[in-house]
Structure formats: structure tokens, C-alpha cells
GROMACS .gro file of C-alpha atoms in nm:
model
  196
    1MET     CA    1  -2.583  -0.781  -0.664
    2ASP     CA    2  -2.281  -0.994  -0.760
    3ALA     CA    3  -1.956  -1.020  -0.563
    4GLU     CA    4  -1.760  -0.792  -0.796
    5GLU     CA    5  -2.010  -0.510  -0.746
    6ARG     CA    6  -2.015  -0.563  -0.367
    7ILE     CA    7  -1.635  -0.547  -0.359
    8ALA     CA    8  -1.634  -0.227  -0.570
    9ARG     CA    9  -1.885  -0.064  -0.336
   10GLY     CA   10  -1.684  -0.145  -0.021
   11MET     CA   11  -1.948  -0.389   0.103
   12LEU     CA   12  -1.879  -0.714   0.288
   13TYR     CA   13  -1.769  -1.016   0.086
   14THR     CA   14  -1.622  -1.357   0.172
   15GLU     CA   15  -1.321  -1.556   0.058
   16SER     CA   16  -1.560  -1.775  -0.140
   17ASP     CA   17  -1.709  -1.465  -0.305
   18ALA     CA   18  -1.358  -1.353  -0.407
   19ALA     CA   19  -1.254  -1.688  -0.556
   20PHE     CA   20  -1.295  -1.547  -0.909
   21LEU     CA   21  -1.000  -1.313  -0.837
   22ALA     CA   22  -0.750  -1.593  -0.768
   23ASP     CA   23  -0.579  -1.564  -1.108
   24ARG     CA   24  -0.480  -1.205  -1.024
   25ARG     CA   25  -0.254  -1.317  -0.739
   26ARG     CA   26   0.119  -1.297  -0.813
   27ALA     CA   27   0.254  -1.518  -0.530
   28ASP     CA   28   0.498  -1.719  -0.744
   29LEU     CA   29   0.638  -1.405  -0.906
   30LEU     CA   30   0.676  -1.240  -0.563
   31PHE     CA   31   0.864  -1.547  -0.444
   32GLU     CA   32   1.097  -1.516  -0.744
   33TYR     CA   33   1.140  -1.139  -0.696
   34ASN     CA   34   1.237  -1.184  -0.331
   35ARG     CA   35   1.509  -1.431  -0.431
   36THR     CA   36   1.653  -1.222  -0.713
   37PRO     CA   37   1.987  -1.056  -0.621
   38PRO     CA   38   1.970  -0.681  -0.553
   39GLY     CA   39   2.231  -0.622  -0.824
   40ALA     CA   40   2.013  -0.783  -1.092
   41VAL     CA   41   1.837  -0.450  -1.150
   42ASP     CA   42   1.699  -0.525  -1.497
   43ARG     CA   43   1.557  -0.862  -1.388
   44ARG     CA   44   1.402  -0.712  -1.073
   45THR     CA   45   1.244  -0.430  -1.274
   46GLN     CA   46   1.105  -0.680  -1.526
   47LEU     CA   47   0.957  -0.890  -1.244
   48LEU     CA   48   0.799  -0.582  -1.083
   49GLY     CA   49   0.632  -0.509  -1.416
   50ARG     CA   50   0.481  -0.859  -1.416
   51ILE     CA   51   0.381  -0.852  -1.048
   52LEU     CA   52   0.226  -0.507  -1.019
   53GLY     CA   53  -0.064  -0.354  -1.211
   54SER     CA   54   0.162  -0.079  -1.344
   55VAL     CA   55   0.510   0.051  -1.270
   56GLY     CA   56   0.658   0.391  -1.357
   57ARG     CA   57   1.020   0.469  -1.438
   58ASN     CA   58   1.307   0.406  -1.195
   59PRO     CA   59   1.138   0.189  -0.932
   60VAL     CA   60   1.343   0.069  -0.635
   61VAL     CA   61   1.176  -0.192  -0.414
   62ALA     CA   62   1.395  -0.371  -0.161
   63SER     CA   63   1.329  -0.733  -0.075
   64PRO     CA   64   1.131  -0.876   0.080
   65LEU     CA   65   0.818  -0.738  -0.085
   66HIS     CA   66   0.480  -0.881   0.017
   67ALA     CA   67   0.143  -0.848  -0.156
   68ALA     CA   68  -0.196  -1.014  -0.137
   69TYR     CA   69  -0.232  -0.985  -0.514
   70GLY     CA   70   0.030  -0.744  -0.648
   71SER     CA   71  -0.175  -0.683  -0.961
   72ASN     CA   72  -0.384  -0.414  -0.789
   73VAL     CA   73  -0.083  -0.195  -0.707
   74HIS     CA   74   0.011   0.095  -0.937
   75LEU     CA   75   0.342   0.278  -0.884
   76GLY     CA   76   0.436   0.615  -1.030
   77ASP     CA   77   0.785   0.723  -1.139
   78ASP     CA   78   1.083   0.729  -0.901
   79PHE     CA   79   0.921   0.510  -0.635
   80TYR     CA   80   1.133   0.392  -0.343
   81GLY     CA   81   1.008   0.114  -0.116
   82ASN     CA   82   1.233  -0.018   0.158
   83VAL     CA   83   1.242  -0.370   0.310
   84ASN     CA   84   0.928  -0.549   0.432
   85LEU     CA   85   0.683  -0.341   0.233
   86THR     CA   86   0.341  -0.507   0.244
   87PHE     CA   87   0.050  -0.435   0.009
   88VAL     CA   88  -0.283  -0.590   0.110
   89ASP     CA   89  -0.420  -0.501  -0.231
   90ASP     CA   90  -0.756  -0.674  -0.256
   91VAL     CA   91  -0.856  -0.354  -0.443
   92GLU     CA   92  -0.642  -0.080  -0.597
   93ILE     CA   93  -0.351   0.096  -0.432
   94ARG     CA   94  -0.244   0.396  -0.644
   95ILE     CA   95   0.091   0.558  -0.566
   96GLY     CA   96   0.208   0.878  -0.733
   97ASP     CA   97   0.551   0.996  -0.846
   98GLY     CA   98   0.844   1.045  -0.610
   99VAL     CA   99   0.692   0.850  -0.322
  100MET     CA  100   0.925   0.709  -0.055
  101ILE     CA  101   0.829   0.435   0.189
  102ALA     CA  102   1.058   0.343   0.481
  103PRO     CA  103   1.104  -0.011   0.620
  104SER     CA  104   0.820  -0.233   0.741
  105CYS     CA  105   0.520  -0.033   0.619
  106THR     CA  106   0.181  -0.186   0.542
  107LEU     CA  107  -0.083  -0.046   0.306
  108THR     CA  108  -0.400  -0.248   0.358
  109THR     CA  109  -0.711  -0.191   0.151
  110THR     CA  110  -0.897  -0.457   0.348
  111GLY     CA  111  -1.052  -0.478   0.695
  112HIS     CA  112  -1.285  -0.716   0.874
  113PRO     CA  113  -1.609  -0.671   1.068
  114VAL     CA  114  -1.578  -0.615   1.442
  115HIS     CA  115  -1.839  -0.876   1.539
  116PRO     CA  116  -1.693  -1.230   1.522
  117GLN     CA  117  -2.011  -1.380   1.375
  118LEU     CA  118  -1.959  -1.160   1.068
  119ARG     CA  119  -1.603  -1.287   1.012
  120GLN     CA  120  -1.697  -1.635   0.888
  121ASP     CA  121  -1.527  -1.739   0.563
  122TYR     CA  122  -1.289  -1.442   0.613
  123ASN     CA  123  -1.570  -1.193   0.556
  124ARG     CA  124  -1.420  -0.854   0.480
  125PHE     CA  125  -1.454  -0.517   0.307
  126SER     CA  126  -1.205  -0.338   0.082
  127GLU     CA  127  -1.156   0.027  -0.010
  128PRO     CA  128  -0.883   0.177  -0.233
  129ILE     CA  129  -0.577   0.362  -0.103
  130VAL     CA  130  -0.412   0.660  -0.277
  131LEU     CA  131  -0.071   0.809  -0.201
  132ALA     CA  132  -0.029   1.129  -0.404
  133ASP     CA  133   0.303   1.253  -0.544
  134LYS     CA  134   0.603   1.301  -0.312
  135VAL     CA  135   0.447   1.136  -0.006
  136TRP     CA  136   0.695   0.999   0.249
  137LEU     CA  137   0.596   0.725   0.494
  138GLY     CA  138   0.829   0.676   0.792
  139SER     CA  139   0.916   0.331   0.926
  140ASN     CA  140   0.638   0.100   1.046
  141VAL     CA  141   0.351   0.312   0.915
  142VAL     CA  142   0.017   0.138   0.857
  143VAL     CA  143  -0.227   0.289   0.607
  144LEU     CA  144  -0.584   0.158   0.645
  145PRO     CA  145  -0.863   0.103   0.390
  146GLY     CA  146  -1.001   0.401   0.198
  147VAL     CA  147  -0.727   0.648   0.293
  148THR     CA  148  -0.590   0.917   0.061
  149ILE     CA  149  -0.266   1.091   0.158
  150GLY     CA  150  -0.218   1.427  -0.012
  151SER     CA  151   0.080   1.538  -0.219
  152GLY     CA  152   0.400   1.610  -0.026
  153ALA     CA  153   0.265   1.485   0.308
  154VAL     CA  154   0.502   1.318   0.554
  155ILE     CA  155   0.373   1.045   0.786
  156GLY     CA  156   0.579   0.994   1.102
  157ALA     CA  157   0.724   0.656   1.199
  158GLY     CA  158   0.485   0.417   1.372
  159SER     CA  159   0.170   0.604   1.270
  160VAL     CA  160  -0.161   0.436   1.191
  161VAL     CA  161  -0.338   0.633   0.917
  162SER     CA  162  -0.713   0.575   0.939
  163LYS     CA  163  -0.836   0.902   0.783
  164ASP     CA  164  -0.735   1.112   0.483
  165VAL     CA  165  -0.429   1.335   0.525
  166PRO     CA  166  -0.417   1.673   0.346
  167PRO     CA  167  -0.126   1.776   0.123
  168MET     CA  168   0.196   1.931   0.258
  169VAL     CA  169   0.158   1.843   0.626
  170VAL     CA  170   0.352   1.640   0.877
  171ALA     CA  171   0.112   1.390   1.037
  172VAL     CA  172   0.194   1.151   1.321
  173GLY     CA  173   0.039   0.927   1.581
  174VAL     CA  174  -0.210   0.653   1.652
  175PRO     CA  175  -0.447   0.753   1.512
  176CYS     CA  176  -0.246   0.969   1.273
  177ARG     CA  177  -0.324   1.341   1.274
  178PRO     CA  178  -0.163   1.645   1.107
  179VAL     CA  179   0.062   1.830   1.351
  180ARG     CA  180   0.196   2.107   1.129
  181ASP     CA  181   0.226   2.237   0.775
  182ILE     CA  182   0.535   2.180   0.565
  183THR     CA  183   0.677   2.524   0.478
  184ASP     CA  184   0.980   2.680   0.312
  185ALA     CA  185   1.148   2.677   0.656
  186ASP     CA  186   1.178   2.301   0.608
  187LEU     CA  187   1.417   2.365   0.319
  188THR     CA  188   1.689   2.454   0.573
  189GLN     CA  189   1.655   2.171   0.827
  190ARG     CA  190   1.683   1.794   0.815
  191GLN     CA  191   1.365   1.652   0.962
  192PRO     CA  192   1.134   1.700   1.256
  193PRO     CA  193   1.171   1.458   1.549
  194GLY     CA  194   0.984   1.129   1.528
  195LEU     CA  195   1.022   1.069   1.155
  196GLY     CA  196   1.233   0.822   0.961
   0.00000   0.00000   0.00000
């Protein structure tokens, strides 16, 4: 089985195995993006289109933006990403429409084996991440490999999301767990404690 198939199956692979992916990295473009003035909206949007795999309408991504590749990230329409957003996108990260991400969040598709002897040559595994439409991640959220967060879900600040989150729930904690449904009662209040 070749490296590309092992990566696609979520199996272990090394940095040497992944060398064929080097041309997909967008480090120089990220460097340029992070030094482009916030008011240069057209230029920033054009750069995002060259950095990311796909970008919907009306993206707002504050600098600095960090990505392992960039080319494996796909943003829907009306995306908002605040400062210090990090994509460890060794495989795909798919983000739906109307998603908001607060400061200093990390979405990492990649993890490493627990046993140190298996971490030679940066041995790792990668699994895709999906954020469905209208997801909101509070500040300092970490989303781990293979996670899907359902439409409309809200993830509280500081949470570590290691398992799938269903749609239309508030989920918080380390590890992150749903604590309640989002209902029409939420149309009349600001936000539950612990978010933002």
C-alpha cells in the first residue's frame, strides 16, 4: 500500500512518506497574507483563494492565520475566523456556510502515536474534520482529528473536541460534551455562560 492510500485510510505515515505533498504547502502565501493590511480586502480575499483549497463568498479571516498546508482547507460562504486561527490540514478540513471561529482556535487533522518509538520521522495519522453550517467555536477551542461538528452547534471557549458533536447543541469542556440543546428560547437571550 502506498503512502497516499495509508494517509487516506487514517493509518500511520512518516514525514518522509509525505514528502510528495510538499508542493501543496502555501507557507510563502501565508506569510504574504499575514503581512497584508486589513484594509486591503480585495488583496486579502485573492490571497485566501490562492492559499486555501476553496473559499466561499464574503470570507473574513483576521491575521495571523496559520496552516500546515492551507490547500486542504475548504471554507463555505460568510466565514469568519478571528486572530490566531490554526489549521493543521494534512488532510481535508471542510467548513460550511456561516461558520464563526473566535480567537486562537486550532483545527488539527493530525495526531501522533502515544508510544515514543512509533514517533520516529514524525510518524503520524490524519483524519478529516468537518464543521457544518452555522457552527460557532468559542475562543481557544481545539478540534481533534476525525471530528464532525453538526449544524448550528456552539462549542464553548477552551473546549477540546475529541468526538463528534450533534447539531443544535451547546457543548463544552475537556473533553467536550453536549450540555444542552439550542432551542427557540435562545432567540431571546445573549449567550450561556462560558462561551465567547
